[in-house]
Short mmCIF file of C-alpha atoms in Angstrom, two decimals:
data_model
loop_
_atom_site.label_atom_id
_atom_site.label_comp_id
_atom_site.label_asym_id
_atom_site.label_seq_id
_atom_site.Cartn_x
_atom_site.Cartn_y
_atom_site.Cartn_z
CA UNK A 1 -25.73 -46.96 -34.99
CA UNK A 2 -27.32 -43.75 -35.40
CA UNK A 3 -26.60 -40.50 -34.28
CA UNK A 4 -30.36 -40.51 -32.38
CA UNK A 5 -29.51 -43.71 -30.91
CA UNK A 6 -26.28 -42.51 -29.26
CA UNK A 7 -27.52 -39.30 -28.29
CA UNK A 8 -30.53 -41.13 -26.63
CA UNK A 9 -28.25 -43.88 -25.09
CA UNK A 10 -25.84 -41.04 -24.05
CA UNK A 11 -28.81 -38.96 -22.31
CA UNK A 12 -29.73 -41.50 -20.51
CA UNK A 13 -26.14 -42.82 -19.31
CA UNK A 14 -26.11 -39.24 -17.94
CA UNK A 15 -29.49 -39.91 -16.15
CA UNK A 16 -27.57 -43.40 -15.06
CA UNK A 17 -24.17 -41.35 -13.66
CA UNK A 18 -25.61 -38.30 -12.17
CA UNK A 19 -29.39 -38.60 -11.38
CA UNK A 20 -29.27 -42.02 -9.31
CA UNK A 21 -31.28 -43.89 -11.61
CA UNK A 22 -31.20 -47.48 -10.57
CA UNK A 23 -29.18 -49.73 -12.82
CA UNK A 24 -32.06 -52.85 -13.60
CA UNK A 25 -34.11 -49.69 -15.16
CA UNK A 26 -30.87 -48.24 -16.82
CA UNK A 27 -29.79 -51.55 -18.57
CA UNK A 28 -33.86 -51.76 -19.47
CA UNK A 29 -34.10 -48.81 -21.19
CA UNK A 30 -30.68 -49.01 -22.79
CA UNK A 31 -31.41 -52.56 -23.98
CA UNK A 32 -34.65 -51.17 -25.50
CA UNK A 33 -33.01 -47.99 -27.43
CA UNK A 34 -30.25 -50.52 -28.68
CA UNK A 35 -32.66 -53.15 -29.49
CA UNK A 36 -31.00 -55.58 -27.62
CA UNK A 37 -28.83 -57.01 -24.72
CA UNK A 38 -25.49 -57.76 -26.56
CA UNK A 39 -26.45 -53.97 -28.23
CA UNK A 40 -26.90 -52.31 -25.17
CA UNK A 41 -23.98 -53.94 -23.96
CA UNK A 42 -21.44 -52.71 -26.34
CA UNK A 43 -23.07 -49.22 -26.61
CA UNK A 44 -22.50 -48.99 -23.16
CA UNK A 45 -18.51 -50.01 -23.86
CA UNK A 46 -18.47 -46.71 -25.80
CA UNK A 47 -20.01 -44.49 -23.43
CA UNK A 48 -18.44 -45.22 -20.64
CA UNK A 49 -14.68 -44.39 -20.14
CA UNK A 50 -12.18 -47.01 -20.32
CA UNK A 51 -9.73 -47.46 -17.50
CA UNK A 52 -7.78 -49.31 -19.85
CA UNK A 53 -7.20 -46.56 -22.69
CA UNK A 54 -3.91 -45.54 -23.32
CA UNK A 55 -2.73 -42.18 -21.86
CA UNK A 56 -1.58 -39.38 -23.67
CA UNK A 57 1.08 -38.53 -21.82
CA UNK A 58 3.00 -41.64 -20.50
CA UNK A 59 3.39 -42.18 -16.67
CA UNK A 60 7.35 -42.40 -17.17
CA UNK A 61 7.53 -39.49 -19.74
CA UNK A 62 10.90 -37.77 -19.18
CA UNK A 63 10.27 -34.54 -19.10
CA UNK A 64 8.26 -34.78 -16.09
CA UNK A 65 8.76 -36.03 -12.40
CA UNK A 66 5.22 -37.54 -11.18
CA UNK A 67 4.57 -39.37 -8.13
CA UNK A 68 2.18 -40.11 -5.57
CA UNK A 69 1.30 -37.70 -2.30
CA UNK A 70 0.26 -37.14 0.81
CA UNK A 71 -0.34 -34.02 2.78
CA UNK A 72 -2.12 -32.94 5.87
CA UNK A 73 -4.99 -30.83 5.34
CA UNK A 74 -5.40 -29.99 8.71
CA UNK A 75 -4.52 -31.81 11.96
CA UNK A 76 -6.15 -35.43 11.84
CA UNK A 77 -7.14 -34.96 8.13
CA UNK A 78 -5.16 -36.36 5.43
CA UNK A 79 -4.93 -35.72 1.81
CA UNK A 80 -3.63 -38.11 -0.83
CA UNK A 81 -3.20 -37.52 -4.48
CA UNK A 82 -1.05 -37.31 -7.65
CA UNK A 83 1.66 -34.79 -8.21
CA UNK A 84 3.58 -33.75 -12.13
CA UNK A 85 5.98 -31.18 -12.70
CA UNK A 86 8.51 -30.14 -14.99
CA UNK A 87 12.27 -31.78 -14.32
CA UNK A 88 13.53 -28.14 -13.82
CA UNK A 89 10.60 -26.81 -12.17
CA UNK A 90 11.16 -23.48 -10.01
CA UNK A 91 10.14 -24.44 -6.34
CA UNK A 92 7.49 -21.73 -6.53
CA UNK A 93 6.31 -22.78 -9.58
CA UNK A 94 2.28 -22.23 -10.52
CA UNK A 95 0.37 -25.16 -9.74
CA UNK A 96 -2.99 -26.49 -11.13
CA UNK A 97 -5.08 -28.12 -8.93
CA UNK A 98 -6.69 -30.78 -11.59
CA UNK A 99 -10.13 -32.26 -10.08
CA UNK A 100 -11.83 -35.38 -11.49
CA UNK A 101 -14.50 -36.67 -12.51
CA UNK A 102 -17.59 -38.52 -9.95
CA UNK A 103 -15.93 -41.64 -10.63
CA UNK A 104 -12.95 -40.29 -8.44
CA UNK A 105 -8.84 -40.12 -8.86
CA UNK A 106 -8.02 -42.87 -11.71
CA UNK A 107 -5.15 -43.14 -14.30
CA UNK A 108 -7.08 -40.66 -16.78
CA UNK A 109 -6.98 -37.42 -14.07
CA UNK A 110 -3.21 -38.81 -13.89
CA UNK A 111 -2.82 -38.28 -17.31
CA UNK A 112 -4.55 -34.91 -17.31
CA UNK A 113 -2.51 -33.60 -14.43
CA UNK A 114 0.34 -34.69 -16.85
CA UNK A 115 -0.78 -33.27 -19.66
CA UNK A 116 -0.76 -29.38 -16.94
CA UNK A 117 2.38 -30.63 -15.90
CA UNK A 118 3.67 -30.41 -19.86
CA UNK A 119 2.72 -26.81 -20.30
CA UNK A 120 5.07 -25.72 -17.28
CA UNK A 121 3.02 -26.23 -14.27
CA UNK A 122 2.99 -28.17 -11.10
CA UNK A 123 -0.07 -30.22 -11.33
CA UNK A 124 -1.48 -31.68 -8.39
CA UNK A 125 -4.77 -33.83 -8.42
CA UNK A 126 -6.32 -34.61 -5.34
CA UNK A 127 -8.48 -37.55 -4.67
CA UNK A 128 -11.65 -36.12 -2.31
CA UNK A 129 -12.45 -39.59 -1.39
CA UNK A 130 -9.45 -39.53 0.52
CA UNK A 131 -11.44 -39.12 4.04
CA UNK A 132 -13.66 -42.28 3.33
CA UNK A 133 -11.02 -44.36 2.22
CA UNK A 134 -9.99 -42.95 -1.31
CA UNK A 135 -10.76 -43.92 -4.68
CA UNK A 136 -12.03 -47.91 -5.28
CA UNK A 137 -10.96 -49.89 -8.83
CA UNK A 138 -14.61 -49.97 -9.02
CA UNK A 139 -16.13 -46.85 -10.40
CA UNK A 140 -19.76 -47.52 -9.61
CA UNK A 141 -18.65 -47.67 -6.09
CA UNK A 142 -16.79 -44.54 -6.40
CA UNK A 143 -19.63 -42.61 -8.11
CA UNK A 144 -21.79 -43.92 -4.91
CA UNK A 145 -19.27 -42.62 -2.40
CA UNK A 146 -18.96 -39.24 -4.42
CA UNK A 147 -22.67 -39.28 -3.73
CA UNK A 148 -22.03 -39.19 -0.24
CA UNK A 149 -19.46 -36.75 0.46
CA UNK A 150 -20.38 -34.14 2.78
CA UNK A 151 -19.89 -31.41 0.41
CA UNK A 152 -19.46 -28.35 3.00
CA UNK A 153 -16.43 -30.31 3.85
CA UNK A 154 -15.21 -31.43 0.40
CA UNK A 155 -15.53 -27.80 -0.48
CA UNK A 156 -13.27 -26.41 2.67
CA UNK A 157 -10.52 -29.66 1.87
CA UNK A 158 -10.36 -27.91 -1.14
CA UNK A 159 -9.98 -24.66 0.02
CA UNK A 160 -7.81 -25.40 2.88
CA UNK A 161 -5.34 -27.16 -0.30
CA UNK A 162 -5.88 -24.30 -2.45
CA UNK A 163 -4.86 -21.67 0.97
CA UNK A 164 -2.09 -23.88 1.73
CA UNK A 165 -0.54 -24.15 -1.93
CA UNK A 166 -0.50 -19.68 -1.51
CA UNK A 167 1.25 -19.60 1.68
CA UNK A 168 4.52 -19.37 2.69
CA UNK A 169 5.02 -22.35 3.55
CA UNK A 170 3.18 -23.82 0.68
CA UNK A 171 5.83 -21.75 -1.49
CA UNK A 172 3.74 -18.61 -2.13
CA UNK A 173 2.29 -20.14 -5.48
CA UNK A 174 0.07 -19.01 -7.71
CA UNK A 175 -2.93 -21.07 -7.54
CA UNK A 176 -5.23 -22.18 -10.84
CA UNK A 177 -7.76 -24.94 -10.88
CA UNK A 178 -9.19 -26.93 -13.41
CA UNK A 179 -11.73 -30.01 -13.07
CA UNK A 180 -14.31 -32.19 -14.72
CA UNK A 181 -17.63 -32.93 -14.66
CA UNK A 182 -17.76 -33.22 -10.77
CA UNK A 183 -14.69 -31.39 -10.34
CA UNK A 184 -16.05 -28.48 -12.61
CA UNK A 185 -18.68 -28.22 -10.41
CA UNK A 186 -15.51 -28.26 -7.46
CA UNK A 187 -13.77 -25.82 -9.43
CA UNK A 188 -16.79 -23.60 -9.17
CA UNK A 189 -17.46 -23.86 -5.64
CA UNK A 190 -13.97 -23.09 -5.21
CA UNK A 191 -13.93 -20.23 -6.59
CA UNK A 192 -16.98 -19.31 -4.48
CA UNK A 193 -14.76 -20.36 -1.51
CA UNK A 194 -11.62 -19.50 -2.28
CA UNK A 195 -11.63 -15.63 -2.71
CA UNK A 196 -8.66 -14.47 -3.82
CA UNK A 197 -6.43 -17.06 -3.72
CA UNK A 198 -7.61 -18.85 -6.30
CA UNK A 199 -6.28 -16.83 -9.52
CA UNK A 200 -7.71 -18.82 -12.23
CA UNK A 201 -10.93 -21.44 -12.69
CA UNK A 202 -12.10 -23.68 -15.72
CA UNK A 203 -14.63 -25.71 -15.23
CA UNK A 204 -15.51 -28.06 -17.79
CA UNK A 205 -18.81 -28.83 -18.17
CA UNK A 206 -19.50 -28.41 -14.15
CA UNK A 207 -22.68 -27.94 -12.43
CA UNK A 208 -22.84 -24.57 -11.29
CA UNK A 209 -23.44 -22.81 -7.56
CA UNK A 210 -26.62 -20.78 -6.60
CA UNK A 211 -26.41 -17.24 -9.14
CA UNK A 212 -26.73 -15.24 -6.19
CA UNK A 213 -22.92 -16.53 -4.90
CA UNK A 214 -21.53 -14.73 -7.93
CA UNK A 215 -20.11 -11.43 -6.40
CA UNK A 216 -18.03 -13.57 -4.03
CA UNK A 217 -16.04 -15.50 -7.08
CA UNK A 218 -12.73 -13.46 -7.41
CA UNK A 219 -10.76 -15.71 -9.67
CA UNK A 220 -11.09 -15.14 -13.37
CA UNK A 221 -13.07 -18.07 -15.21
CA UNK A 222 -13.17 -20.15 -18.16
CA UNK A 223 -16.45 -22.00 -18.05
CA UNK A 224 -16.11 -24.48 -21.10
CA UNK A 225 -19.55 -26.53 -21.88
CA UNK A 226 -20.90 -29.23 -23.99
CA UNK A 227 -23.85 -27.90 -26.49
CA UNK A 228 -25.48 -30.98 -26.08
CA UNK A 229 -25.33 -31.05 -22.37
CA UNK A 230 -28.84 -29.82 -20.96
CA UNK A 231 -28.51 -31.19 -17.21
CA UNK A 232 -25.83 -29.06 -16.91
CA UNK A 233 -26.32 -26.25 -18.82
CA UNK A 234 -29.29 -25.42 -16.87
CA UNK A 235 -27.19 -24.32 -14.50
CA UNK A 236 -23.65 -23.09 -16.04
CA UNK A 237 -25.54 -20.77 -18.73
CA UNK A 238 -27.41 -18.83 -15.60
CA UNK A 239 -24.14 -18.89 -13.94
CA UNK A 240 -22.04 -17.17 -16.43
CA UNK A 241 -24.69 -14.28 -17.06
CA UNK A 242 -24.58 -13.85 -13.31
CA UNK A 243 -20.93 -13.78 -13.43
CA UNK A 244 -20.99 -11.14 -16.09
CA UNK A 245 -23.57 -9.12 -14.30
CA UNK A 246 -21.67 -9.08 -11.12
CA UNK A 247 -18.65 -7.60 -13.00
CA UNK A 248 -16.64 -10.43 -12.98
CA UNK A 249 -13.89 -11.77 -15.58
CA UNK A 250 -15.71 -14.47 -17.74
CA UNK A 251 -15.31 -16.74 -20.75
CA UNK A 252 -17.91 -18.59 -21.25
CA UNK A 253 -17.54 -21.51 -25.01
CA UNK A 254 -20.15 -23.70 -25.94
CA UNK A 255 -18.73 -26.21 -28.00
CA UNK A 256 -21.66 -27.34 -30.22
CA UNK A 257 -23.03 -30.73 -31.38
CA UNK A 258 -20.75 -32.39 -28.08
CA UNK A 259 -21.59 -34.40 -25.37
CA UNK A 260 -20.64 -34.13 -21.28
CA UNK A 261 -17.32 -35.53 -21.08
CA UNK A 262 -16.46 -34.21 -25.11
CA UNK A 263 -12.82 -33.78 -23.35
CA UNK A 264 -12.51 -37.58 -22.09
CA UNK A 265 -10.41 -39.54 -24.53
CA UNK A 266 -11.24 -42.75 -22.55
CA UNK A 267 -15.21 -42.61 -23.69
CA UNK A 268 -14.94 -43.23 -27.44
CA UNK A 269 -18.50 -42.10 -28.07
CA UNK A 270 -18.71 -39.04 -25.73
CA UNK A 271 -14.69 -37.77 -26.90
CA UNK A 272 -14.67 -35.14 -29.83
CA UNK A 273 -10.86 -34.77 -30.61
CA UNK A 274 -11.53 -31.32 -32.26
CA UNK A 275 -13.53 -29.77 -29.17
CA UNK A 276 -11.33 -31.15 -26.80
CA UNK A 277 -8.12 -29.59 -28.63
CA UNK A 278 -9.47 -26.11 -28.63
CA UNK A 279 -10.92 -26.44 -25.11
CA UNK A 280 -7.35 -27.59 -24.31
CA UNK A 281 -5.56 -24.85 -25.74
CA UNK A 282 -8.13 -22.59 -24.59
CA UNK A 283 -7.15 -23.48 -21.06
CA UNK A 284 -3.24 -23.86 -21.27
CA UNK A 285 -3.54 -20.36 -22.92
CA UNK A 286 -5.75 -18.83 -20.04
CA UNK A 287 -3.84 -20.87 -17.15
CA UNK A 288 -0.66 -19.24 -18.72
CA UNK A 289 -1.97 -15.48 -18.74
CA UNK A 290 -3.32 -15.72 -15.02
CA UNK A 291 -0.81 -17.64 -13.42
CA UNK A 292 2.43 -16.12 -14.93
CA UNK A 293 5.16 -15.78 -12.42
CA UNK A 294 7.01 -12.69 -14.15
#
């Protein structure tokens, strides 16, 4: 395969996930570009992520205590989620609110909040299609119900979590939040909506808000991008200069010749191991200096 026929097929998977194309026309086109059914078929095996691929961190790891949760966000409204923390985590421990992806809370955001949970925080990942039922097995369906969301509300669940998590009875933590895709364009809403207690963002390759909501984000950011990612670098890029103008504390990386999703391990031709190391680092290094507890 060639790199113009992945990059073509990978465009217009994007066009597929996040622009409502219609699938008959999707599977057209991608059969054409591929030069064939069985061809399109199998490219599309690569793209897409695998629910199936092995995690990183393992679900009984040790070192960790992970479960499932449930919490009230406010009266009537319930929350559920995934929860990782150190064994001999401080009850006021940081915590990382890890969003995912449009296809909703699966074993890979597990992983991920894991992965937070490794460096010394508690990692909690919400799944926002709690109110309509929470995440299907089937992440077309999910990706469709993502599409629905009311996002005013989506945005104050996540606030009201986020305002919770910094109160006293939430244990007066420090409050970082990092997300995907979707969830970097959560991330940055939050920050929008959070104000101040929110004290650290990273977005990874999220669609950004309106420019002109700038001078209400308080949280510092780490905006983290894909150089091949146009849809949503037509928004992110804007944001970050308005961040900057606005006086705000901003990071933006552009990790060059990747795709959206370079940090998903599960899509084998969207992953690039060496991007998604130093984005990693970058963020466990930035999560650390904001949300120290000394």
């Amino acid at each position: 395969m060639t790199d113009s026929i992945r990059a073509r097929a990978i465009a217009l998977y994007d066009r597929y996930t996040h622009e409502g194309m219609d699938r008959r026309a999707f599977m057209a086109e991608l059969s054409r570009i591929a030069g064939g059914t069985a061809a399109a078929n199998a490219l599309l095996l690569g793209i897409a992520a695998n629910p199936a691929a092995a995690a990183i961190v393992p679900e009984d790891d040790p070192r960790l205590q992970a479960r499932s949760l449930q919490w009230e966000l406010i009266p009537g409204r319930k929350m559920s989620g995934y929860g990782a923390a150190p064994v001999d985590a401080a009850a006021n421990v940081a915590t990382v609110v890890v969003i995912h992806e449009n296809r909703g809370l699966n074993d890979h955001i597990r992983d991920v909040a894991r992965r937070v949970a490794l460096a010394g925080f508690s990692a909690v990942a919400p799944d926002f299609l709690s109110p309509v039922g929470g995440t299907p097995a089937d992440e077309n369906q999910a990706r469709e119900m993502i599409g629905k969301l009311d996002l005013a509300a989506t945005v104050a669940d996540g606030r009201a979590f986020i305002d919770w998590l910094s109160s006293t009875a939430g244990g007066a933590r420090k409050v970082g939040a990092v997300g995907f895709c979707w969830g970097g364009g959560m991330v940055n809403r939050l920050a929008v909506a959070a104000g101040a207690k929110l004290k650290a963002g990273v977005p990874f390759y999220g669609p950004a808000p309106d420019p002109l909501e700038a001078p209400k984000v308080q949280a510092p950011m780490l905006i983290q991008l894909a150089g091949n990612d146009e849809r949503v670098n037509r928004t992110a890029l804007p944001w970050i200069d308005a961040l900057k103008a606005a006086g705000k504390t901003v990071t933006g990386h552009v990790y060059e010749g990747v795709e959206h999703a370079f940090h998903n391990d599960t899509s084998v031709e969207r992953y690039n191991k060496a991007a998604a190391d130093l984005a990693w680092q970058r963020t466990i290094d930035f999560l650390k200096r904001h949300l120290a507890t000394t």
